[in-house]
Amino acid sequence: MITIDGPAGAGKSTAARLLAERLGYTLVPTGAMYRALALSVMRAGIPPRDGPELHAHLAPLTISVEAGHVYLNGEDVTEAVKSQEVARVTSEITTLAAVRGKVTPLQRQLAAEGAVVLEGRDTGTVVCPDAEVKFYLSATLEARARRRRAELSAVGATAPLDAITNELRARDVQDETRELAPLRRAPGAIEVDTSDLTADQVVERMAAAVDLHRRDAEPPVDGPPRANRLYTVMRILAVGLLRTLFRLESTGRENIPATGPALLVANHSSVLDPPLIGGAAGRQLTFLAKAELFEIPGFGGLIRRLNARPIRREGADPGALRTAMRALADGRALLIFPEGTRGDEGVLRPAKAGAGMLAVMSGAPVVPVYVRGSGRAWPRGQRLPRPTKVTVTFGEPLRFDGEHGGDRKQRYEIVSREMMEAIARLRDGITGGAHRPQPASYAGRSK
Ligand code: DC
């Protein structure tokens, strides 16, 4: 997944088209999708305002993209959406939640197929915050205005440079200050100032960055992924602090495979859980964290460097499964919390089916983890932690092979349940992994 964002006139659409062609990827011009929706609203004579009329109009609309062309209810509107009038209505309607709520999921669906270049204003920040390579194209206002004028004269239209400059400036303000999905540089995005570059030069730079990413992301031919030095240092500091504050102890570390993929599944009742488990584990872990955290200046960059990967928490996120599968395919030890959100100390809740799906699809050994005490030390809703003893127990790895016949969804649910049962056995002090008799319920509170 590649995303390209930036202001109007920075050269995104040309760069995106050329890059997609060069890589053999699918192009998703997100602005054109919004334009198609605007065209539909204009044709229906509906005012471009939020309201029941607009909602009723949006519900049955289909907008699709194929081979760089945009279709509105099956009609190719690629050319029709290029008019100034459509652009004007588009900029009005793209501020509406109902409109973004309609188009963003369509874009995510297209992106989930992989091998895509998405181009727009919010593709790296909102649509695909977990894209592998993100670009932010910028250019001076003067350079963008000159380009616009050349584009207009190519189609026989003229406009004074001043007027074009003013229009671009107004669109920048609109794009940057709107409440929903404002134009921002996504965390980790590579900025390319295109002011003095030709389209070919821009694409050359982008392709080089994609190449570099591919080389970095490729799992090494032999041995595990390289150790991350910042992680090593931070872990030593964190363990020191966690031992002092919470008398952190751990058992069963030997149950984590020393190399190769491993899926650690833990109960969750505190923000302390990731550092506690990361501190207690004998090898470096990879974490999943909500995408918004990566947008916090400074903090986002730090957690990324500490092996955190962004996922979206609201709605279906096909990207999350891909991110997790990728980490395991790279031979990493990935920590997930199958219950999804934090709960009370000692209470285990049912796992999300996605956790079972990940275990089955990856075939990775699944290490159950039970954290005791973190929900007392720093529960949800409490401002500061209180010093309380915390222990982390790693259980024997479980294996769930992919082939089982029958209903796949049911299989994922069963596996999700078995994970929580293994965690419950650790909570209840029953050792011996999956082979011991199972307690009647995992939903009860420990004594
Ligand atoms: O890039 P463009 O000119 O085709 O975009 C058309 C309009 O849609 C423009 O007003 C910006 C807006 N847009 C948006 O809000 N979010 C996107 N992801 C893409 C475009």
Tab-separated table of C-alpha atoms and ligand atoms in Angstrom:
chain	number	residue	atom	x	y	z
A	1	MET	CA	0.000	0.000	0.000
A	2	ILE	CA	1.334	3.372	-1.043
A	3	THR	CA	-0.346	6.665	-0.203
A	4	ILE	CA	0.254	10.095	-1.733
A	5	ASP	CA	-1.226	13.180	-0.113
A	6	GLY	CA	-0.645	16.864	-0.602
A	7	PRO	CA	-2.257	20.161	-1.564
A	8	ALA	CA	-3.978	20.889	-4.859
A	9	GLY	CA	-1.541	21.373	-7.717
A	10	ALA	CA	1.431	19.613	-6.084
A	11	GLY	CA	1.451	17.088	-8.925
A	12	LYS	CA	-0.103	14.163	-7.044
A	13	SER	CA	-2.337	12.789	-9.768
A	14	THR	CA	0.426	12.681	-12.412
A	15	ALA	CA	2.938	11.245	-9.949
A	16	ALA	CA	0.429	8.657	-8.698
A	17	ARG	CA	-0.474	7.553	-12.217
A	18	LEU	CA	3.157	7.238	-13.320
A	19	LEU	CA	4.206	5.461	-10.116
A	20	ALA	CA	1.310	3.000	-10.338
A	21	GLU	CA	2.178	2.271	-13.987
A	22	ARG	CA	5.817	1.763	-13.161
A	23	LEU	CA	5.084	-0.651	-10.290
A	24	GLY	CA	2.161	-2.347	-11.995
A	25	TYR	CA	-0.071	-1.283	-9.080
A	26	THR	CA	-3.718	-0.251	-9.055
A	27	LEU	CA	-4.318	3.495	-8.932
A	28	VAL	CA	-6.996	4.783	-6.547
A	29	PRO	CA	-7.601	8.509	-7.234
A	30	THR	CA	-9.619	9.327	-4.126
A	31	GLY	CA	-10.361	12.918	-5.203
A	32	ALA	CA	-12.037	11.595	-8.368
A	33	MET	CA	-14.262	9.375	-6.202
A	34	TYR	CA	-15.426	12.437	-4.261
A	35	ARG	CA	-15.879	14.277	-7.533
A	36	ALA	CA	-18.106	11.455	-8.845
A	37	LEU	CA	-20.253	11.754	-5.747
A	38	ALA	CA	-20.448	15.540	-6.227
A	39	LEU	CA	-21.476	15.044	-9.848
A	40	SER	CA	-24.251	12.753	-8.743
A	41	VAL	CA	-25.476	15.300	-6.180
A	42	MET	CA	-25.417	18.041	-8.843
A	43	ARG	CA	-27.328	15.956	-11.352
A	44	ALA	CA	-29.971	15.129	-8.749
A	45	GLY	CA	-30.335	18.839	-7.951
A	46	ILE	CA	-29.759	18.266	-4.256
A	47	PRO	CA	-28.209	21.094	-2.215
A	48	PRO	CA	-24.675	20.127	-1.156
A	49	ARG	CA	-25.583	20.284	2.531
A	50	ASP	CA	-25.971	17.714	5.267
A	51	GLY	CA	-29.547	16.533	5.621
A	52	PRO	CA	-32.008	13.705	4.991
A	53	GLU	CA	-32.120	14.444	1.262
A	54	LEU	CA	-28.387	14.001	0.885
A	55	HIS	CA	-28.355	10.866	3.095
A	56	ALA	CA	-31.125	9.269	1.052
A	57	HIS	CA	-29.263	10.090	-2.138
A	58	LEU	CA	-25.954	8.640	-0.903
A	59	ALA	CA	-27.282	5.309	0.359
A	60	PRO	CA	-27.794	3.521	-2.973
A	61	LEU	CA	-24.877	5.174	-4.849
A	62	THR	CA	-22.089	2.995	-6.147
A	63	ILE	CA	-18.705	4.497	-6.910
A	64	SER	CA	-15.928	2.302	-8.210
A	65	VAL	CA	-12.491	2.638	-9.713
A	66	GLU	CA	-11.057	0.441	-12.403
A	67	ALA	CA	-7.902	0.913	-14.447
A	68	GLY	CA	-7.706	4.553	-13.307
A	69	HIS	CA	-11.270	5.268	-14.452
A	70	VAL	CA	-14.044	6.307	-12.078
A	71	TYR	CA	-17.545	4.879	-12.357
A	72	LEU	CA	-20.734	6.285	-10.913
A	73	ASN	CA	-23.473	3.644	-10.767
A	74	GLY	CA	-21.595	1.837	-13.550
A	75	GLU	CA	-21.201	4.898	-15.799
A	76	ASP	CA	-17.668	6.023	-16.689
A	77	VAL	CA	-17.512	9.622	-15.393
A	78	THR	CA	-13.716	10.060	-15.539
A	79	GLU	CA	-13.953	13.016	-17.913
A	80	ALA	CA	-17.215	14.456	-16.618
A	81	VAL	CA	-15.794	14.988	-13.116
A	82	LYS	CA	-12.928	17.176	-14.310
A	83	SER	CA	-14.974	20.392	-14.636
A	84	GLN	CA	-14.439	23.438	-12.412
A	85	GLU	CA	-18.085	23.304	-11.376
A	86	VAL	CA	-17.713	19.729	-10.110
A	87	ALA	CA	-14.491	20.729	-8.310
A	88	ARG	CA	-16.354	23.535	-6.541
A	89	VAL	CA	-19.199	21.320	-5.312
A	90	THR	CA	-16.695	18.613	-4.375
A	91	SER	CA	-14.822	20.934	-2.055
A	92	GLU	CA	-18.127	21.749	-0.317
A	93	ILE	CA	-19.327	18.200	0.160
A	94	THR	CA	-15.992	16.730	1.242
A	95	THR	CA	-16.384	18.532	4.566
A	96	LEU	CA	-19.512	16.482	5.383
A	97	ALA	CA	-19.299	13.419	7.630
A	98	ALA	CA	-21.971	11.561	5.637
A	99	VAL	CA	-19.928	11.961	2.464
A	100	ARG	CA	-16.610	10.891	3.967
A	101	GLY	CA	-18.394	8.056	5.764
A	102	LYS	CA	-19.643	6.816	2.410
A	103	VAL	CA	-16.388	7.103	0.445
A	104	THR	CA	-13.683	6.203	2.997
A	105	PRO	CA	-14.849	2.557	3.430
A	106	LEU	CA	-14.931	2.142	-0.375
A	107	GLN	CA	-11.352	3.369	-0.541
A	108	ARG	CA	-10.314	1.005	2.245
A	109	GLN	CA	-11.905	-1.893	0.412
A	110	LEU	CA	-9.904	-1.062	-2.712
A	111	ALA	CA	-6.754	-0.684	-0.634
A	112	ALA	CA	-7.262	-4.030	1.106
A	113	GLU	CA	-6.557	-5.787	-2.181
A	114	GLY	CA	-2.944	-4.625	-1.881
A	115	ALA	CA	-0.530	-3.400	-4.557
A	116	VAL	CA	-2.298	-0.023	-4.647
A	117	VAL	CA	-1.329	3.623	-4.950
A	118	LEU	CA	-3.897	5.866	-3.249
A	119	GLU	CA	-3.774	9.560	-4.008
A	120	GLY	CA	-5.655	12.354	-2.254
A	121	ARG	CA	-5.725	14.465	0.908
A	122	ASP	CA	-6.218	11.953	3.719
A	123	THR	CA	-5.041	8.634	2.310
A	124	GLY	CA	-2.014	8.319	4.633
A	125	THR	CA	-3.678	9.883	7.672
A	126	VAL	CA	-7.207	8.450	7.652
A	127	VAL	CA	-7.843	5.952	4.858
A	128	CYS	CA	-4.704	3.825	5.237
A	129	PRO	CA	-2.633	4.911	8.224
A	130	ASP	CA	-0.957	1.495	8.042
A	131	ALA	CA	0.261	1.918	4.444
A	132	GLU	CA	3.799	0.668	3.968
A	133	VAL	CA	5.047	3.749	2.108
A	134	LYS	CA	3.501	7.206	2.478
A	135	PHE	CA	4.367	10.299	0.484
A	136	TYR	CA	3.505	13.933	0.997
A	137	LEU	CA	3.923	15.998	-2.147
A	138	SER	CA	4.317	19.727	-1.694
A	139	ALA	CA	5.224	22.703	-3.886
A	140	THR	CA	5.291	26.469	-3.509
A	141	LEU	CA	2.071	28.324	-4.198
A	142	GLU	CA	3.737	30.036	-7.191
A	143	ALA	CA	4.826	26.751	-8.743
A	144	ARG	CA	1.364	25.241	-8.265
A	145	ALA	CA	-0.346	28.280	-9.793
A	146	ARG	CA	1.961	28.214	-12.818
A	147	ARG	CA	1.157	24.531	-13.342
A	148	ARG	CA	-2.575	25.125	-13.101
A	149	ARG	CA	-2.324	27.877	-15.684
A	150	ALA	CA	-0.423	25.583	-18.071
A	151	GLU	CA	-3.081	22.862	-17.562
A	152	LEU	CA	-5.851	25.334	-18.330
A	153	SER	CA	-4.173	26.677	-21.441
A	154	ALA	CA	-3.651	23.104	-22.646
A	155	VAL	CA	-7.439	22.787	-22.828
A	156	GLY	CA	-7.832	26.238	-24.412
A	157	ALA	CA	-8.866	28.073	-21.214
A	158	THR	CA	-7.136	31.112	-19.778
A	159	ALA	CA	-7.174	32.723	-16.364
A	160	PRO	CA	-4.986	35.404	-14.765
A	161	LEU	CA	-2.221	33.995	-12.560
A	162	ASP	CA	-3.480	36.085	-9.637
A	163	ALA	CA	-6.939	34.530	-9.789
A	164	ILE	CA	-5.504	31.016	-9.956
A	165	THR	CA	-3.191	31.762	-7.024
A	166	ASN	CA	-6.077	33.064	-4.949
A	167	GLU	CA	-8.202	30.027	-5.722
A	168	LEU	CA	-5.411	27.660	-4.757
A	169	ARG	CA	-4.804	29.564	-1.541
A	170	ALA	CA	-8.488	29.317	-0.671
A	171	ARG	CA	-8.486	25.566	-1.360
A	172	ASP	CA	-5.421	25.121	0.857
A	173	VAL	CA	-7.208	26.851	3.729
A	174	GLN	CA	-10.314	24.734	3.136
A	175	ASP	CA	-8.308	21.481	2.953
A	176	GLU	CA	-6.119	22.236	5.962
A	177	THR	CA	-8.665	23.677	8.354
A	178	ARG	CA	-11.706	21.499	7.861
A	179	GLU	CA	-12.680	19.479	10.893
A	180	LEU	CA	-12.867	16.095	9.163
A	181	ALA	CA	-9.787	14.503	7.641
A	182	PRO	CA	-7.878	17.770	7.195
A	183	LEU	CA	-4.867	17.751	4.891
A	184	ARG	CA	-1.846	16.854	7.022
A	185	ARG	CA	1.435	15.173	6.473
A	186	ALA	CA	0.978	11.622	7.748
A	187	PRO	CA	3.436	10.490	10.412
A	188	GLY	CA	6.372	8.867	8.683
A	189	ALA	CA	5.408	10.267	5.267
A	190	ILE	CA	8.255	11.069	2.877
A	191	GLU	CA	7.960	14.671	1.733
A	192	VAL	CA	8.843	15.531	-1.852
A	193	ASP	CA	8.910	19.215	-2.836
A	194	THR	CA	8.010	19.114	-6.507
A	195	SER	CA	8.420	22.884	-7.182
A	196	ASP	CA	11.552	22.506	-9.298
A	197	LEU	CA	11.195	18.896	-10.417
A	198	THR	CA	9.748	17.370	-13.558
A	199	ALA	CA	7.122	14.640	-13.215
A	200	ASP	CA	9.748	12.059	-14.163
A	201	GLN	CA	12.129	13.299	-11.503
A	202	VAL	CA	9.361	13.130	-8.882
A	203	VAL	CA	8.471	9.557	-9.820
A	204	GLU	CA	12.158	8.597	-9.888
A	205	ARG	CA	12.497	9.702	-6.264
A	206	MET	CA	9.320	7.978	-5.212
A	207	ALA	CA	10.271	4.715	-6.903
A	208	ALA	CA	13.689	4.853	-5.201
A	209	ALA	CA	11.965	5.272	-1.813
A	210	VAL	CA	9.677	2.301	-2.523
A	211	ASP	CA	12.709	0.198	-3.489
A	212	LEU	CA	14.477	1.151	-0.296
A	213	HIS	CA	11.429	0.221	1.751
A	214	ARG	CA	11.192	-3.148	0.036
A	215	ARG	CA	14.815	-3.940	0.809
A	216	ASP	CA	14.382	-2.927	4.460
A	217	ALA	CA	11.165	-4.886	4.818
A	218	GLU	CA	12.461	-8.092	3.295
A	219	PRO	CA	13.104	-10.683	5.951
A	220	PRO	CA	16.786	-11.482	6.178
A	221	VAL	CA	17.765	-14.667	4.363
A	222	ASP	CA	19.034	-16.285	7.529
A	223	GLY	CA	18.333	-15.460	11.121
A	224	PRO	CA	15.658	-13.347	12.791
A	225	PRO	CA	14.928	-9.669	12.051
A	226	ARG	CA	17.770	-7.421	13.182
A	227	ALA	CA	17.634	-6.406	16.842
A	228	ASN	CA	16.427	-2.882	17.344
A	229	ARG	CA	18.938	-0.981	19.484
A	230	LEU	CA	16.562	1.713	20.733
A	231	TYR	CA	14.241	-1.085	21.883
A	232	THR	CA	17.105	-2.796	23.745
A	233	VAL	CA	17.989	0.403	25.602
A	234	MET	CA	14.378	1.360	26.353
A	235	ARG	CA	13.625	-2.158	27.559
A	236	ILE	CA	16.470	-2.035	30.103
A	237	LEU	CA	15.201	1.322	31.388
A	238	ALA	CA	11.580	0.146	31.435
A	239	VAL	CA	12.377	-3.083	33.278
A	240	GLY	CA	14.309	-1.126	35.923
A	241	LEU	CA	11.352	1.185	36.430
A	242	LEU	CA	8.725	-1.565	36.365
A	243	ARG	CA	10.667	-3.675	38.885
A	244	THR	CA	10.959	-0.707	41.236
A	245	LEU	CA	7.348	0.411	40.946
A	246	PHE	CA	5.529	-2.902	40.558
A	247	ARG	CA	8.050	-5.551	41.689
A	248	LEU	CA	7.621	-7.020	38.209
A	249	GLU	CA	8.246	-10.765	38.097
A	250	SER	CA	7.815	-13.219	35.273
A	251	THR	CA	7.631	-16.973	34.787
A	252	GLY	CA	7.680	-19.181	31.721
A	253	ARG	CA	9.806	-16.934	29.503
A	254	GLU	CA	11.310	-20.091	28.003
A	255	ASN	CA	7.904	-20.781	26.427
A	256	ILE	CA	8.448	-18.002	23.867
A	257	PRO	CA	10.207	-19.491	20.822
A	258	ALA	CA	13.640	-17.835	20.656
A	259	THR	CA	13.411	-17.176	16.914
A	260	GLY	CA	10.811	-17.266	14.165
A	261	PRO	CA	7.214	-16.128	14.253
A	262	ALA	CA	5.299	-16.258	17.527
A	263	LEU	CA	1.900	-14.871	18.415
A	264	LEU	CA	1.641	-13.791	22.052
A	265	VAL	CA	-1.951	-13.488	23.243
A	266	ALA	CA	-2.540	-11.731	26.546
A	267	ASN	CA	-5.333	-10.563	28.814
A	268	HIS	CA	-5.685	-6.796	28.965
A	269	SER	CA	-6.611	-4.578	31.855
A	270	SER	CA	-4.110	-1.733	31.801
A	271	VAL	CA	-2.020	0.538	29.588
A	272	LEU	CA	0.899	-0.981	31.435
A	273	ASP	CA	0.372	-4.372	29.768
A	274	PRO	CA	2.463	-3.793	26.615
A	275	PRO	CA	5.559	-2.518	28.487
A	276	LEU	CA	5.123	-5.164	31.209
A	277	ILE	CA	4.959	-8.022	28.715
A	278	GLY	CA	7.649	-6.447	26.514
A	279	GLY	CA	9.858	-6.072	29.588
A	280	ALA	CA	9.232	-9.609	30.806
A	281	ALA	CA	9.719	-11.308	27.422
A	282	GLY	CA	13.192	-12.525	26.548
A	283	ARG	CA	13.016	-11.353	22.918
A	284	GLN	CA	11.903	-8.198	21.178
A	285	LEU	CA	8.178	-7.989	20.560
A	286	THR	CA	6.135	-6.211	17.928
A	287	PHE	CA	2.983	-4.424	19.091
A	288	LEU	CA	-0.219	-3.160	17.515
A	289	ALA	CA	-1.449	0.249	18.618
A	290	LYS	CA	-4.309	2.494	17.627
A	291	ALA	CA	-3.507	4.691	14.647
A	292	GLU	CA	-4.294	7.951	16.495
A	293	LEU	CA	-1.306	7.408	18.784
A	294	PHE	CA	0.986	7.642	15.773
A	295	GLU	CA	-0.328	11.120	15.065
A	296	ILE	CA	0.942	12.514	18.389
A	297	PRO	CA	4.083	14.497	17.491
A	298	GLY	CA	7.190	12.833	18.889
A	299	PHE	CA	5.338	9.974	20.572
A	300	GLY	CA	4.177	8.501	17.256
A	301	GLY	CA	7.732	8.333	15.936
A	302	LEU	CA	8.972	6.840	19.212
A	303	ILE	CA	6.458	3.971	19.380
A	304	ARG	CA	7.022	3.242	15.698
A	305	ARG	CA	10.720	2.860	16.447
A	306	LEU	CA	9.793	0.608	19.379
A	307	ASN	CA	8.159	-1.878	16.980
A	308	ALA	CA	4.561	-0.623	17.243
A	309	ARG	CA	2.396	-0.899	14.128
A	310	PRO	CA	-0.736	1.232	13.600
A	311	ILE	CA	-4.218	-0.250	13.374
A	312	ARG	CA	-7.632	1.362	13.279
A	313	ARG	CA	-10.006	0.583	16.089
A	314	GLU	CA	-13.319	1.680	14.636
A	315	GLY	CA	-15.077	-0.466	12.057
A	316	ALA	CA	-13.591	-3.303	10.075
A	317	ASP	CA	-9.898	-2.901	9.420
A	318	PRO	CA	-8.676	-5.401	6.850
A	319	GLY	CA	-5.331	-3.612	7.076
A	320	ALA	CA	-4.911	-4.725	10.707
A	321	LEU	CA	-4.926	-8.401	9.768
A	322	ARG	CA	-2.466	-7.720	6.969
A	323	THR	CA	-0.190	-5.758	9.300
A	324	ALA	CA	-0.260	-8.601	11.823
A	325	MET	CA	0.268	-11.295	9.177
A	326	ARG	CA	3.169	-9.316	7.780
A	327	ALA	CA	4.873	-9.060	11.186
A	328	LEU	CA	4.568	-12.830	11.652
A	329	ALA	CA	5.712	-13.538	8.099
A	330	ASP	CA	8.791	-11.421	8.894
A	331	GLY	CA	9.552	-13.823	11.741
A	332	ARG	CA	8.589	-11.435	14.515
A	333	ALA	CA	7.064	-12.134	17.932
A	334	LEU	CA	3.776	-10.236	17.825
A	335	LEU	CA	1.795	-9.332	20.956
A	336	ILE	CA	-1.958	-8.955	20.651
A	337	PHE	CA	-4.797	-8.549	23.129
A	338	PRO	CA	-7.572	-10.801	21.808
A	339	GLU	CA	-10.220	-9.175	24.027
A	340	GLY	CA	-9.694	-5.931	22.113
A	341	THR	CA	-10.050	-3.377	24.884
A	342	ARG	CA	-9.023	-3.142	28.512
A	343	GLY	CA	-11.219	-4.773	31.155
A	344	ASP	CA	-11.219	-5.313	34.912
A	345	GLU	CA	-8.462	-7.084	36.792
A	346	GLY	CA	-8.958	-10.857	36.794
A	347	VAL	CA	-11.959	-10.875	34.448
A	348	LEU	CA	-11.411	-12.468	31.061
A	349	ARG	CA	-13.781	-11.556	28.262
A	350	PRO	CA	-14.390	-13.397	25.003
A	351	ALA	CA	-11.761	-12.921	22.311
A	352	LYS	CA	-12.549	-11.243	19.018
A	353	ALA	CA	-12.788	-13.709	16.138
A	354	GLY	CA	-9.937	-11.850	14.392
A	355	ALA	CA	-7.477	-13.231	16.952
A	356	GLY	CA	-8.392	-16.818	16.074
A	357	MET	CA	-8.282	-15.988	12.402
A	358	LEU	CA	-4.748	-14.623	12.753
A	359	ALA	CA	-3.591	-17.732	14.627
A	360	VAL	CA	-5.079	-20.088	12.028
A	361	MET	CA	-3.998	-18.106	8.971
A	362	SER	CA	-0.432	-17.509	10.159
A	363	GLY	CA	0.076	-20.996	11.614
A	364	ALA	CA	2.425	-19.342	14.152
A	365	PRO	CA	2.875	-20.868	17.616
A	366	VAL	CA	0.512	-19.097	20.027
A	367	VAL	CA	1.950	-18.246	23.447
A	368	PRO	CA	-0.740	-17.485	26.055
A	369	VAL	CA	0.214	-14.737	28.499
A	370	TYR	CA	-1.430	-13.772	31.778
A	371	VAL	CA	-0.673	-10.452	33.437
A	372	ARG	CA	-1.711	-10.364	37.093
A	373	GLY	CA	-1.995	-7.095	38.996
A	374	SER	CA	-1.770	-4.500	36.216
A	375	GLY	CA	-5.516	-3.852	36.482
A	376	ARG	CA	-4.982	-2.953	40.136
A	377	ALA	CA	-1.750	-1.022	39.486
A	378	TRP	CA	-3.177	1.204	36.770
A	379	PRO	CA	-6.771	0.448	35.806
A	380	ARG	CA	-8.711	2.245	33.141
A	381	GLY	CA	-9.926	5.658	34.289
A	382	GLN	CA	-7.295	6.108	37.026
A	383	ARG	CA	-4.981	9.072	36.588
A	384	LEU	CA	-1.796	7.715	38.069
A	385	PRO	CA	-0.443	4.216	38.736
A	386	ARG	CA	-0.232	2.850	42.261
A	387	PRO	CA	2.583	0.557	43.328
A	388	THR	CA	1.205	-2.988	43.367
A	389	LYS	CA	2.892	-6.285	42.602
A	390	VAL	CA	2.585	-7.423	38.987
A	391	THR	CA	3.486	-10.806	37.512
A	392	VAL	CA	3.599	-11.915	33.895
A	393	THR	CA	3.207	-15.627	33.132
A	394	PHE	CA	3.966	-17.113	29.725
A	395	GLY	CA	2.305	-20.473	29.009
A	396	GLU	CA	3.282	-23.324	26.738
A	397	PRO	CA	2.759	-22.551	23.059
A	398	LEU	CA	-0.426	-23.778	21.394
A	399	ARG	CA	-0.605	-24.766	17.738
A	400	PHE	CA	-3.616	-24.274	15.532
A	401	ASP	CA	-3.148	-25.654	12.071
A	402	GLY	CA	-5.033	-24.103	9.198
A	403	GLU	CA	-6.672	-27.158	7.680
A	404	HIS	CA	-9.614	-28.403	9.642
A	405	GLY	CA	-12.407	-28.655	7.151
A	406	GLY	CA	-15.839	-27.363	8.109
A	407	ASP	CA	-16.918	-23.796	8.626
A	408	ARG	CA	-13.943	-21.410	8.641
A	409	LYS	CA	-15.666	-18.755	10.733
A	410	GLN	CA	-16.622	-21.325	13.321
A	411	ARG	CA	-13.038	-22.545	13.399
A	412	TYR	CA	-11.766	-19.015	14.095
A	413	GLU	CA	-14.253	-18.675	16.924
A	414	ILE	CA	-13.214	-21.987	18.455
A	415	VAL	CA	-9.547	-21.036	18.257
A	416	SER	CA	-10.289	-17.632	19.801
A	417	ARG	CA	-12.070	-19.422	22.636
A	418	GLU	CA	-9.239	-21.884	23.148
A	419	MET	CA	-6.775	-18.995	23.463
A	420	MET	CA	-8.813	-17.421	26.229
A	421	GLU	CA	-9.139	-20.777	27.963
A	422	ALA	CA	-5.346	-21.144	27.914
A	423	ILE	CA	-5.006	-17.648	29.410
A	424	ALA	CA	-7.625	-18.575	32.044
A	425	ARG	CA	-5.578	-21.638	33.017
A	426	LEU	CA	-2.568	-19.377	33.612
A	427	ARG	CA	-4.738	-17.070	35.692
A	428	ASP	CA	-6.001	-19.977	37.752
A	429	GLY	CA	-2.500	-21.317	38.244
A	430	ILE	CA	-3.009	-24.464	36.182
A	431	THR	CA	0.266	-25.149	34.377
A	432	GLY	CA	0.875	-27.549	31.545
A	433	GLY	CA	-0.551	-25.585	28.622
A	434	ALA	CA	-3.346	-27.087	26.601
A	435	HIS	CA	-3.178	-30.601	27.978
A	436	ARG	CA	-4.783	-30.096	31.376
A	437	PRO	CA	-8.508	-30.313	32.001
A	438	GLN	CA	-10.163	-27.050	31.221
A	439	PRO	CA	-12.027	-24.946	33.760
A	440	ALA	CA	-15.741	-24.670	33.185
A	441	SER	CA	-15.678	-20.996	32.361
A	442	TYR	CA	-13.170	-18.303	31.531
A	443	ALA	CA	-15.530	-15.437	32.154
A	444	GLY	CA	-15.435	-15.598	35.939
A	445	ARG	CA	-13.379	-13.467	38.291
A	446	SER	CA	-10.303	-14.994	39.920
A	447	LYS	CA	-10.301	-15.371	43.665
B	1	DC	O1	-7.469	16.142	-5.938
B	1	DC	P1	-8.807	16.601	-6.520
B	1	DC	O2	-8.782	17.986	-6.993
B	1	DC	O3	-9.397	15.633	-7.489
B	1	DC	O4	-9.814	16.585	-5.248
B	1	DC	C1	-11.128	16.994	-5.389
B	1	DC	C2	-11.654	17.540	-4.078
B	1	DC	O5	-11.799	16.495	-3.124
B	1	DC	C3	-10.790	18.592	-3.404
B	1	DC	O6	-11.650	19.610	-2.923
B	1	DC	C4	-10.146	17.881	-2.244
B	1	DC	C5	-11.105	16.788	-1.936
B	1	DC	N1	-10.493	15.545	-1.489
B	1	DC	C6	-10.650	15.166	-0.178
B	1	DC	O7	-11.270	15.874	0.582
B	1	DC	N2	-10.114	13.993	0.258
B	1	DC	C7	-9.426	13.193	-0.575
B	1	DC	N3	-8.907	12.050	-0.104
B	1	DC	C8	-9.262	13.572	-1.913
B	1	DC	C9	-9.792	14.764	-2.328
